[in-house]
PDB file of C-alpha atoms in Angstrom:
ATOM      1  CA  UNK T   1     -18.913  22.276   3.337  1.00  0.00           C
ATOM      2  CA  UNK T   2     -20.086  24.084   6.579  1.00  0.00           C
ATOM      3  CA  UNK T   3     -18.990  27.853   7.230  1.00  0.00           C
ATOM      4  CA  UNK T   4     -18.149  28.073  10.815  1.00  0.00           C
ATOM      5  CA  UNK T   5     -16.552  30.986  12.981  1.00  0.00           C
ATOM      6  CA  UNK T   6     -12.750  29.363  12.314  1.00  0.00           C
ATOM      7  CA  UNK T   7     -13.371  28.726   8.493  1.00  0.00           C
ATOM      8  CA  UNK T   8     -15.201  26.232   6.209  1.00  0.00           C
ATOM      9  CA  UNK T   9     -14.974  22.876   7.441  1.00  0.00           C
ATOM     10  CA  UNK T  10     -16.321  19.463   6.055  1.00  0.00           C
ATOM     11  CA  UNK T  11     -19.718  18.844   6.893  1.00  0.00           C
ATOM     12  CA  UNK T  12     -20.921  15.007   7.641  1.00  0.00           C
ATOM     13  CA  UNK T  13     -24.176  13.582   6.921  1.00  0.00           C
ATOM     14  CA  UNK T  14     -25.545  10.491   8.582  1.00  0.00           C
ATOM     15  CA  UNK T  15     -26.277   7.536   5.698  1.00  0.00           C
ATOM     16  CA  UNK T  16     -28.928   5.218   6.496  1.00  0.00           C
ATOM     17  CA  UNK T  17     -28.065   1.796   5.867  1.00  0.00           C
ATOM     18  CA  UNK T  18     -31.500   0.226   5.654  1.00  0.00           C
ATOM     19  CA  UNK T  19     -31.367  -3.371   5.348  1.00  0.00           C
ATOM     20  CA  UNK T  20     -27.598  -3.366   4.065  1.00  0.00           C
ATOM     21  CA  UNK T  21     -25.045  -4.357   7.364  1.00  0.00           C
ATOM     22  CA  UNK T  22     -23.732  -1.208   8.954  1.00  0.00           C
ATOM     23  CA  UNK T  23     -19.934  -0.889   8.329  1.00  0.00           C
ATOM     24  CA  UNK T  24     -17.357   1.702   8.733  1.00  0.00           C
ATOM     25  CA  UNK T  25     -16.222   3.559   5.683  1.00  0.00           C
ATOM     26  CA  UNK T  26     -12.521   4.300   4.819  1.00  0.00           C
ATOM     27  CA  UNK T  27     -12.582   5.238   0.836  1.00  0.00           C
ATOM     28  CA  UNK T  28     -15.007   7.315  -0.851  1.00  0.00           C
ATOM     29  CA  UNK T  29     -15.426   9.406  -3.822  1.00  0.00           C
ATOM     30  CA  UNK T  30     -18.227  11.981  -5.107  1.00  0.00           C
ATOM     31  CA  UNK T  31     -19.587  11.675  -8.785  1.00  0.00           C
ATOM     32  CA  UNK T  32     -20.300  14.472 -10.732  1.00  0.00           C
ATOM     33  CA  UNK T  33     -24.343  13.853 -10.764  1.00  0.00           C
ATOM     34  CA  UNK T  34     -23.483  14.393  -6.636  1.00  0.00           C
ATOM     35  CA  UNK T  35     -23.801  10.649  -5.644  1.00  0.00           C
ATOM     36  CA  UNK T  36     -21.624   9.166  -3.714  1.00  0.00           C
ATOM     37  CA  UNK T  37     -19.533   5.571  -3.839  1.00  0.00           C
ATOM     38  CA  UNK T  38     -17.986   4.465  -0.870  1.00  0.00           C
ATOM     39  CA  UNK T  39     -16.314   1.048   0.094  1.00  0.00           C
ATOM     40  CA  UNK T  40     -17.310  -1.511   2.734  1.00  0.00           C
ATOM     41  CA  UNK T  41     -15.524  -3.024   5.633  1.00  0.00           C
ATOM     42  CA  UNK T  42     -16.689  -6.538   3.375  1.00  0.00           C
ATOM     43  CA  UNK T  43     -14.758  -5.154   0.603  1.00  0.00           C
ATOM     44  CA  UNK T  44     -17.914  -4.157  -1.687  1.00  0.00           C
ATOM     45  CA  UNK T  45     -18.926  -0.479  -2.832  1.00  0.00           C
ATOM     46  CA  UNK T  46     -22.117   1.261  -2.001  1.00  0.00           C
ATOM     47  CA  UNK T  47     -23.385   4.007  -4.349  1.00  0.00           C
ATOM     48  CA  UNK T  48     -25.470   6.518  -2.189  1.00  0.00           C
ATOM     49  CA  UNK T  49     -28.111   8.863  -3.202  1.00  0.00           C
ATOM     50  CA  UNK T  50     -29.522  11.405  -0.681  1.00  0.00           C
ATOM     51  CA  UNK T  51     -28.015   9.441   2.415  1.00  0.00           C
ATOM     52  CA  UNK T  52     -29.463   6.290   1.188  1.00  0.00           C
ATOM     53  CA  UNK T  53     -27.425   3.313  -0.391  1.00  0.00           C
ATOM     54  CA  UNK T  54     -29.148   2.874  -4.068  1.00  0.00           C
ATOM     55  CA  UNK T  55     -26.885  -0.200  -4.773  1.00  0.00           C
ATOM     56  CA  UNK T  56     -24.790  -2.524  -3.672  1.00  0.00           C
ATOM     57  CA  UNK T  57     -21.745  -3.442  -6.360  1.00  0.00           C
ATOM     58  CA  UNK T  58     -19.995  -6.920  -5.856  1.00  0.00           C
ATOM     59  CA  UNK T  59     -18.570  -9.134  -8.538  1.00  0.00           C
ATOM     60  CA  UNK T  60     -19.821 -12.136 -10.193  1.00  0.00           C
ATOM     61  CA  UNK T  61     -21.747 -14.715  -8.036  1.00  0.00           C
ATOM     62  CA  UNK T  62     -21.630 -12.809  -5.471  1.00  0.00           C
ATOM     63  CA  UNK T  63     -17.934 -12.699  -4.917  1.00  0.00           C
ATOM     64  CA  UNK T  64     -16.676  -9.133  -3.203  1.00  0.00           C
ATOM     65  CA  UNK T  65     -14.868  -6.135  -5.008  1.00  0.00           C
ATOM     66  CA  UNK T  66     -11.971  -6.806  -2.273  1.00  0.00           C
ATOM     67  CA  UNK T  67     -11.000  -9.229   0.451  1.00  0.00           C
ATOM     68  CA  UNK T  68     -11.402  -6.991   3.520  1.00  0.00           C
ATOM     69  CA  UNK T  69     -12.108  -3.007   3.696  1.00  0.00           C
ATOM     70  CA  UNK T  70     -11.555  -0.849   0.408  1.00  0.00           C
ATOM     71  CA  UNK T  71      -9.450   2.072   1.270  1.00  0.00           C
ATOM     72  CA  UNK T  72      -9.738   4.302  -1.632  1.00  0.00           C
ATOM     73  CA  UNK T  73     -11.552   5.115  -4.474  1.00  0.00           C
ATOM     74  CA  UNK T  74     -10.517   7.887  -7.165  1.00  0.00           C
ATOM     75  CA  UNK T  75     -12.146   9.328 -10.485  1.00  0.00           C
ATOM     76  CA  UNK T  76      -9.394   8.600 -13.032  1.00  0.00           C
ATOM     77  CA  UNK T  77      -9.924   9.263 -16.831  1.00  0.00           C
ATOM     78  CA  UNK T  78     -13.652   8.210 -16.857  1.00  0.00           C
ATOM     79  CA  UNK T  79     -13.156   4.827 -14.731  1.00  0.00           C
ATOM     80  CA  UNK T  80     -12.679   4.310 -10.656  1.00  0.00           C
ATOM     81  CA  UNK T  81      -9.800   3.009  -9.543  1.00  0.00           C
ATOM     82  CA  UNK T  82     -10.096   1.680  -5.856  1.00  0.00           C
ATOM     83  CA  UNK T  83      -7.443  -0.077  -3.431  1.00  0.00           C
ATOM     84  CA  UNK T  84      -8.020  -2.266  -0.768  1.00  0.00           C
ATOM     85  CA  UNK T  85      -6.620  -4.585   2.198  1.00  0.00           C
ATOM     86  CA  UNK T  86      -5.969  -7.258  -0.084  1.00  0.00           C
ATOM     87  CA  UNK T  87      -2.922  -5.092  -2.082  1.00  0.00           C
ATOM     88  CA  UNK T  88      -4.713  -5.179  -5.216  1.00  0.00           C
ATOM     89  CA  UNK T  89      -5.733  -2.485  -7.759  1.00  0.00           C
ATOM     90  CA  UNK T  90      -9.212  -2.844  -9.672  1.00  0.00           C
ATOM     91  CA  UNK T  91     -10.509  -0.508 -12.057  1.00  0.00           C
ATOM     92  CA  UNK T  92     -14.320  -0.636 -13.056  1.00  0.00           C
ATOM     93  CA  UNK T  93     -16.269   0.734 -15.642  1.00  0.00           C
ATOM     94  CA  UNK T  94     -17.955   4.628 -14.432  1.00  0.00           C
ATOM     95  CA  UNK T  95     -20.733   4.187 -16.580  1.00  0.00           C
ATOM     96  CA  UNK T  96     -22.144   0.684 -15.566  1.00  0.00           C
ATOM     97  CA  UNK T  97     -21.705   2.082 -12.061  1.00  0.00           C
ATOM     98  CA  UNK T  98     -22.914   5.771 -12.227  1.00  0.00           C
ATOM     99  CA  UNK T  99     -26.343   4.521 -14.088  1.00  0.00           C
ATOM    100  CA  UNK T 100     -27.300   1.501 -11.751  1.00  0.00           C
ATOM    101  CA  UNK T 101     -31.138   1.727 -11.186  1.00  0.00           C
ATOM    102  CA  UNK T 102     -31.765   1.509  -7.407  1.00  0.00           C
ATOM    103  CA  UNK T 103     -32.132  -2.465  -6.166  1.00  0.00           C
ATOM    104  CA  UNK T 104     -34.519  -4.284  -4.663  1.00  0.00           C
ATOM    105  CA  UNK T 105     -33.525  -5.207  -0.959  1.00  0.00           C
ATOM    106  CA  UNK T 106     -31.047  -8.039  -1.560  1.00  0.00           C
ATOM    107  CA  UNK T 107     -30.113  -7.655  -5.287  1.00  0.00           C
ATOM    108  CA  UNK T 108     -26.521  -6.543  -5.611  1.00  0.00           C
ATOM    109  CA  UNK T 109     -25.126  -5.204  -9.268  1.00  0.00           C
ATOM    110  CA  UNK T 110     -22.636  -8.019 -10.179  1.00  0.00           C
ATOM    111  CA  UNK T 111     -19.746  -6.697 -12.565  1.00  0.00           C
ATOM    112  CA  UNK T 112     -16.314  -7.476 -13.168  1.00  0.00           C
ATOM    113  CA  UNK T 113     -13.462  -5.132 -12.987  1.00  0.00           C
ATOM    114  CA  UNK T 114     -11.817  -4.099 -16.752  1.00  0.00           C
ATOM    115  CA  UNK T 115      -8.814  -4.189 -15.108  1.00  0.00           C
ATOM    116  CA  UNK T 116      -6.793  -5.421 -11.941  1.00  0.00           C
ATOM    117  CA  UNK T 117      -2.997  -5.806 -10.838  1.00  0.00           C
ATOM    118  CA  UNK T 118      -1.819  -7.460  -7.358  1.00  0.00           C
ATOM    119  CA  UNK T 119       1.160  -5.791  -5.913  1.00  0.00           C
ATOM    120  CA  UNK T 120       2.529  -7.984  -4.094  1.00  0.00           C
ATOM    121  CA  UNK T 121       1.596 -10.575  -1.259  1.00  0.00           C
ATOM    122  CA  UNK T 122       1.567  -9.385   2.426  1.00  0.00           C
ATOM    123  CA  UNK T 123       0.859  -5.877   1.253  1.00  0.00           C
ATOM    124  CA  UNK T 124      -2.290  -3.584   2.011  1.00  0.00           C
ATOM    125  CA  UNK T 125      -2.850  -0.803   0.261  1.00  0.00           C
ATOM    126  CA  UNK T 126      -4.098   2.642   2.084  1.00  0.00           C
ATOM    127  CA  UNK T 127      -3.477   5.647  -0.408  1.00  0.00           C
ATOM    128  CA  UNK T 128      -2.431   6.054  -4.186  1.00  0.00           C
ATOM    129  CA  UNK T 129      -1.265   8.926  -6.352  1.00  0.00           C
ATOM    130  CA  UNK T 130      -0.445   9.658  -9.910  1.00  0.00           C
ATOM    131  CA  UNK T 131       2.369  10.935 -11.143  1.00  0.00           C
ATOM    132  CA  UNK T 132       1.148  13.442 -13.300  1.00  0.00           C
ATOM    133  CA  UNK T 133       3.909  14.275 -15.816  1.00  0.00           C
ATOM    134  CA  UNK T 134       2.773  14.216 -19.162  1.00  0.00           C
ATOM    135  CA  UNK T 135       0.934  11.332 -19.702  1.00  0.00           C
ATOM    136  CA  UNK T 136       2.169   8.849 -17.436  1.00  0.00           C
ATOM    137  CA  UNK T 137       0.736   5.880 -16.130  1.00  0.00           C
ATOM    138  CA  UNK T 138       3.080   5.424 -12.952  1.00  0.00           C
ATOM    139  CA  UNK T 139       1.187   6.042 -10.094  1.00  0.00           C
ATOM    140  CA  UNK T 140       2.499   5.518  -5.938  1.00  0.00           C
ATOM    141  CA  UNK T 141       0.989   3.487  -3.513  1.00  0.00           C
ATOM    142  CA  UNK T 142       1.495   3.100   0.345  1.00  0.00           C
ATOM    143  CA  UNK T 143       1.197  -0.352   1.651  1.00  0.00           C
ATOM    144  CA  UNK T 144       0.582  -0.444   5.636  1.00  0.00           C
ATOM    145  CA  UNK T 145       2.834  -2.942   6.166  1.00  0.00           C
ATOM    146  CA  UNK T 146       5.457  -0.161   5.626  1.00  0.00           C
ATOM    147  CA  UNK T 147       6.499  -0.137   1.813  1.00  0.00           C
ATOM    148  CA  UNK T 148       5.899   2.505  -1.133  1.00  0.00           C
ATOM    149  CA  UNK T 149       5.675   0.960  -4.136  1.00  0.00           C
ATOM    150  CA  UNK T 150       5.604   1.856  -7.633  1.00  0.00           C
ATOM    151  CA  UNK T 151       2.978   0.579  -9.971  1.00  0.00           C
ATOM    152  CA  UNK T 152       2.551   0.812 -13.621  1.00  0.00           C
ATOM    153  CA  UNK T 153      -1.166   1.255 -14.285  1.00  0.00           C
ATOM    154  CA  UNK T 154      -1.153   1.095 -18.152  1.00  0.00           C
ATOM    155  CA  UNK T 155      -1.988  -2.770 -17.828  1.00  0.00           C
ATOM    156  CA  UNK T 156      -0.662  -3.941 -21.747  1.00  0.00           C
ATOM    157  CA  UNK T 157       1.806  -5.957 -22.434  1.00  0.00           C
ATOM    158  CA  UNK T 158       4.972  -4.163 -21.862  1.00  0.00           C
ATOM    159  CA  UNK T 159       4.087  -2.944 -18.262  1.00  0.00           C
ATOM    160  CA  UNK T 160       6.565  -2.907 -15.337  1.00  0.00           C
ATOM    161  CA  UNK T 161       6.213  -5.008 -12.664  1.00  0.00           C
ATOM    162  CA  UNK T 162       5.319  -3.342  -9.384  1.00  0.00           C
ATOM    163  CA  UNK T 163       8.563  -1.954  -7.377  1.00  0.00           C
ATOM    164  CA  UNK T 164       9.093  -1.482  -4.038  1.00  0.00           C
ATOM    165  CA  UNK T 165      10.633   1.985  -3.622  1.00  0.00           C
ATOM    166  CA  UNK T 166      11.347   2.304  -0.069  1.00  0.00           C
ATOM    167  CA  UNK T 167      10.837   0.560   3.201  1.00  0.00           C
ATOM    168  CA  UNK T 168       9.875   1.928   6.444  1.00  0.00           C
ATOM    169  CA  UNK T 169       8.406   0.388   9.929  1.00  0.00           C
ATOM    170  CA  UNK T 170       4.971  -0.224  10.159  1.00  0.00           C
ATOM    171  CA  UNK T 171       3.735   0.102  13.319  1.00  0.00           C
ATOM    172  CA  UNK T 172       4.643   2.242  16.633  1.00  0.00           C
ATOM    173  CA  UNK T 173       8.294   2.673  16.883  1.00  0.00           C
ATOM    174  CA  UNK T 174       8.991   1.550  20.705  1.00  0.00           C
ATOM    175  CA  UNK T 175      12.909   1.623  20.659  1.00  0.00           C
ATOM    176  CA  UNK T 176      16.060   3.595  18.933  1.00  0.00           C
ATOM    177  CA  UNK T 177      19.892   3.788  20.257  1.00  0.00           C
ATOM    178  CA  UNK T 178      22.412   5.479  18.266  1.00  0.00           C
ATOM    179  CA  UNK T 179      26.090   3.832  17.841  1.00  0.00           C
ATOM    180  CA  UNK T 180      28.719   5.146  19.745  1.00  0.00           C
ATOM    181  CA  UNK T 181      31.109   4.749  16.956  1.00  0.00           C
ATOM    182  CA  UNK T 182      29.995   5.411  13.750  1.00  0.00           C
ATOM    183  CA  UNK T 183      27.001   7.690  11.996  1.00  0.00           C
ATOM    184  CA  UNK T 184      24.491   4.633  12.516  1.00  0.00           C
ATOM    185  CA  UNK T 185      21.065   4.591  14.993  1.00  0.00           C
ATOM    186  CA  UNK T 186      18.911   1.016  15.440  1.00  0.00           C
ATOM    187  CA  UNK T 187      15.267   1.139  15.604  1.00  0.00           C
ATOM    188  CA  UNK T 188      12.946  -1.525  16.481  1.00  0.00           C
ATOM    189  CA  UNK T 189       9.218  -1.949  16.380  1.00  0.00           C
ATOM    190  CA  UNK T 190       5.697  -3.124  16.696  1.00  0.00           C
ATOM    191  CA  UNK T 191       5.988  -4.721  13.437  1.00  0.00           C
ATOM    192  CA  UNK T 192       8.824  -7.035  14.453  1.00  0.00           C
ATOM    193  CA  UNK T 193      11.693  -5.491  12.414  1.00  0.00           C
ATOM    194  CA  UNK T 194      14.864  -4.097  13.781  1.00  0.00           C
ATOM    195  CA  UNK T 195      16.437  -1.887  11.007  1.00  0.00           C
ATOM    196  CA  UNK T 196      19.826   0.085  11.002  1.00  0.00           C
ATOM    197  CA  UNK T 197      20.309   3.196   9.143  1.00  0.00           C
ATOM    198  CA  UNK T 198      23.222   5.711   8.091  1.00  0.00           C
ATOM    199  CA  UNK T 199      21.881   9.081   8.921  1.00  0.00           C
ATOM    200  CA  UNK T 200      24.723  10.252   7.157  1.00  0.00           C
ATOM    201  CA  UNK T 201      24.107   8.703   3.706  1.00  0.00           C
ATOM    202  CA  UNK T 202      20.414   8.466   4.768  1.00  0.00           C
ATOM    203  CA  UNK T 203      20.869   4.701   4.064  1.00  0.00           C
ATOM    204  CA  UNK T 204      19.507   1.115   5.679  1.00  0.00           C
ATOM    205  CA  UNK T 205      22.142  -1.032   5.999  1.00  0.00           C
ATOM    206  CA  UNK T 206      20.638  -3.811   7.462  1.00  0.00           C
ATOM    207  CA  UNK T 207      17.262  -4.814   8.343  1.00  0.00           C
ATOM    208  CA  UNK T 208      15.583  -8.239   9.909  1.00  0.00           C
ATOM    209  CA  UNK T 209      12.215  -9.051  10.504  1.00  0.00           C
ATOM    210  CA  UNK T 210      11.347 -11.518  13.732  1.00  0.00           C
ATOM    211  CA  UNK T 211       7.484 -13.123  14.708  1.00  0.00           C
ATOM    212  CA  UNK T 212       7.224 -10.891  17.598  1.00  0.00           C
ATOM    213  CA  UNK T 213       7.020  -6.744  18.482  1.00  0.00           C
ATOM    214  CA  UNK T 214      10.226  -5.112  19.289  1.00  0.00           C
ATOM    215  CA  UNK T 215       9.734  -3.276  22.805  1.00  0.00           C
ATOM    216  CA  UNK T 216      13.160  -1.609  22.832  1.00  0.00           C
ATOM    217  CA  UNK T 217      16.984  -2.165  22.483  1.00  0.00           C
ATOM    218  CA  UNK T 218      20.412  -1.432  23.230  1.00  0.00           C
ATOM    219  CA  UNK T 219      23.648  -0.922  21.623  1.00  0.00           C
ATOM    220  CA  UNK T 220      26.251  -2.281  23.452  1.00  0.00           C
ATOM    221  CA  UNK T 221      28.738   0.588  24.890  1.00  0.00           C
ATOM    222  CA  UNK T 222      32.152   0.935  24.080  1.00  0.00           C
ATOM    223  CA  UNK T 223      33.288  -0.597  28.014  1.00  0.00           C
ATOM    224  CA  UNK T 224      31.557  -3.762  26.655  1.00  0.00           C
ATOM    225  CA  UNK T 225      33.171  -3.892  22.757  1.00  0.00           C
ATOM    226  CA  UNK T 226      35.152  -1.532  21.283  1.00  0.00           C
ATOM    227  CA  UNK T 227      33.470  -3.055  17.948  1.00  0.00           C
ATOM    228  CA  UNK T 228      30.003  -2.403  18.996  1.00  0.00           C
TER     229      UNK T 228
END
């Protein structure tokens, strides 16, 4: 943190790559011992020490944490949980991670996660909280492609499958037209959906996705049908 004339503020520090490909970083966490993990745009994690990556973490035979850029990666009851592009959850052992001795240039730490659950297919994880009643093991996720879902992270036996709480565009909005008739409005959007709601039940009614962008619409006045 950085004091500054308007308040504290977060402070960034420049890491030095080295050898390892630069990449933008979207998830990152801070250990206790004050290094830091962070993902990859490749979908590996880099532990950093001092500004400096100490080790590159993939999985066995060289095959990466995630398909695509990790999102986010949380401390959760002595293991890290992170999320990724690919809509899975992986949880890895703290331990195996936190201790890594520095690499030579090259040699990546090769583990496998203790745990992983796929949501769903087209989905891509960017956040995820706990529900922190008690001792639950629900936690909710937000999938880009415009979905919350609920996932059961106990991983035995008996758990849920994941379920897909609510749906929402994904994507710029570029069009909206309210009915002339009834409490309904129509939206339609980058993503290709058009989606009609109830704003006075706070309800979708009825939703379709097409291959290309919706730029805007209409609904058709009461001169053209009175059943529009």
């Amino acid at each position: 943190m950085a004091s500054t004339f308007t308040g504290y503020k977060l402070q960034g520090n420049l890491g030095k790559f080295g050898k390892t490909e630069i990449s933008d970083i979207e998830g990152y966490a801070e250990l206790p011992d004050g290094k830091v993990l962070s993902g990859s745009e490749w979908g590996n994690m880099l532990l950093w020490d001092g500004g400096l990556i100490q080790t590159e973490i993939c999985r066995k035979k060289n095959k990466s944490c995630h398909v695509n850029s990790i999102q986010q990666i949380t401390l959760n009851e002595g293991d890290i949980y992170t999320i990724g592009d690919d809509g899975c959850i992986r949880v890895w052992d703290f331990e195996t991670i936190d201790t890594a001795e520095p690499s030579e240039e090259g040699i990546k730490l090769e583990i496998e996660p203790l745990n992983e659950l796929k949501v769903g297919n087209n989905v891509s994880l960017r956040s995820m909280v706990k529900d922190f009643t008690d001792e639950s093991t629900t936690w909710y996720a937000q999938d880009a492609n415009g979905s919350i879902w609920c996932v059961d992270l106990s991983f035995s036996a008996t758990s849920e499958e994941p379920k897909q709480l609510f749906t929402f565009h994904s994507g710029t909005i570029n069009g909206i037209e309210c009915c002339p008739l009834a409490h309904l409005f129509a939206t339609t959007a980058e993503d290709g959906s058009v989606k009609v709601y109830n704003y006075a039940s706070c309800e979708i009614l009825a939703q379709r996705k097409f291959n290309k962008a919706g730029t805007s619409l209409r609904w058709l006045p009461t001169s053209v049908s009175v059943h529009s």
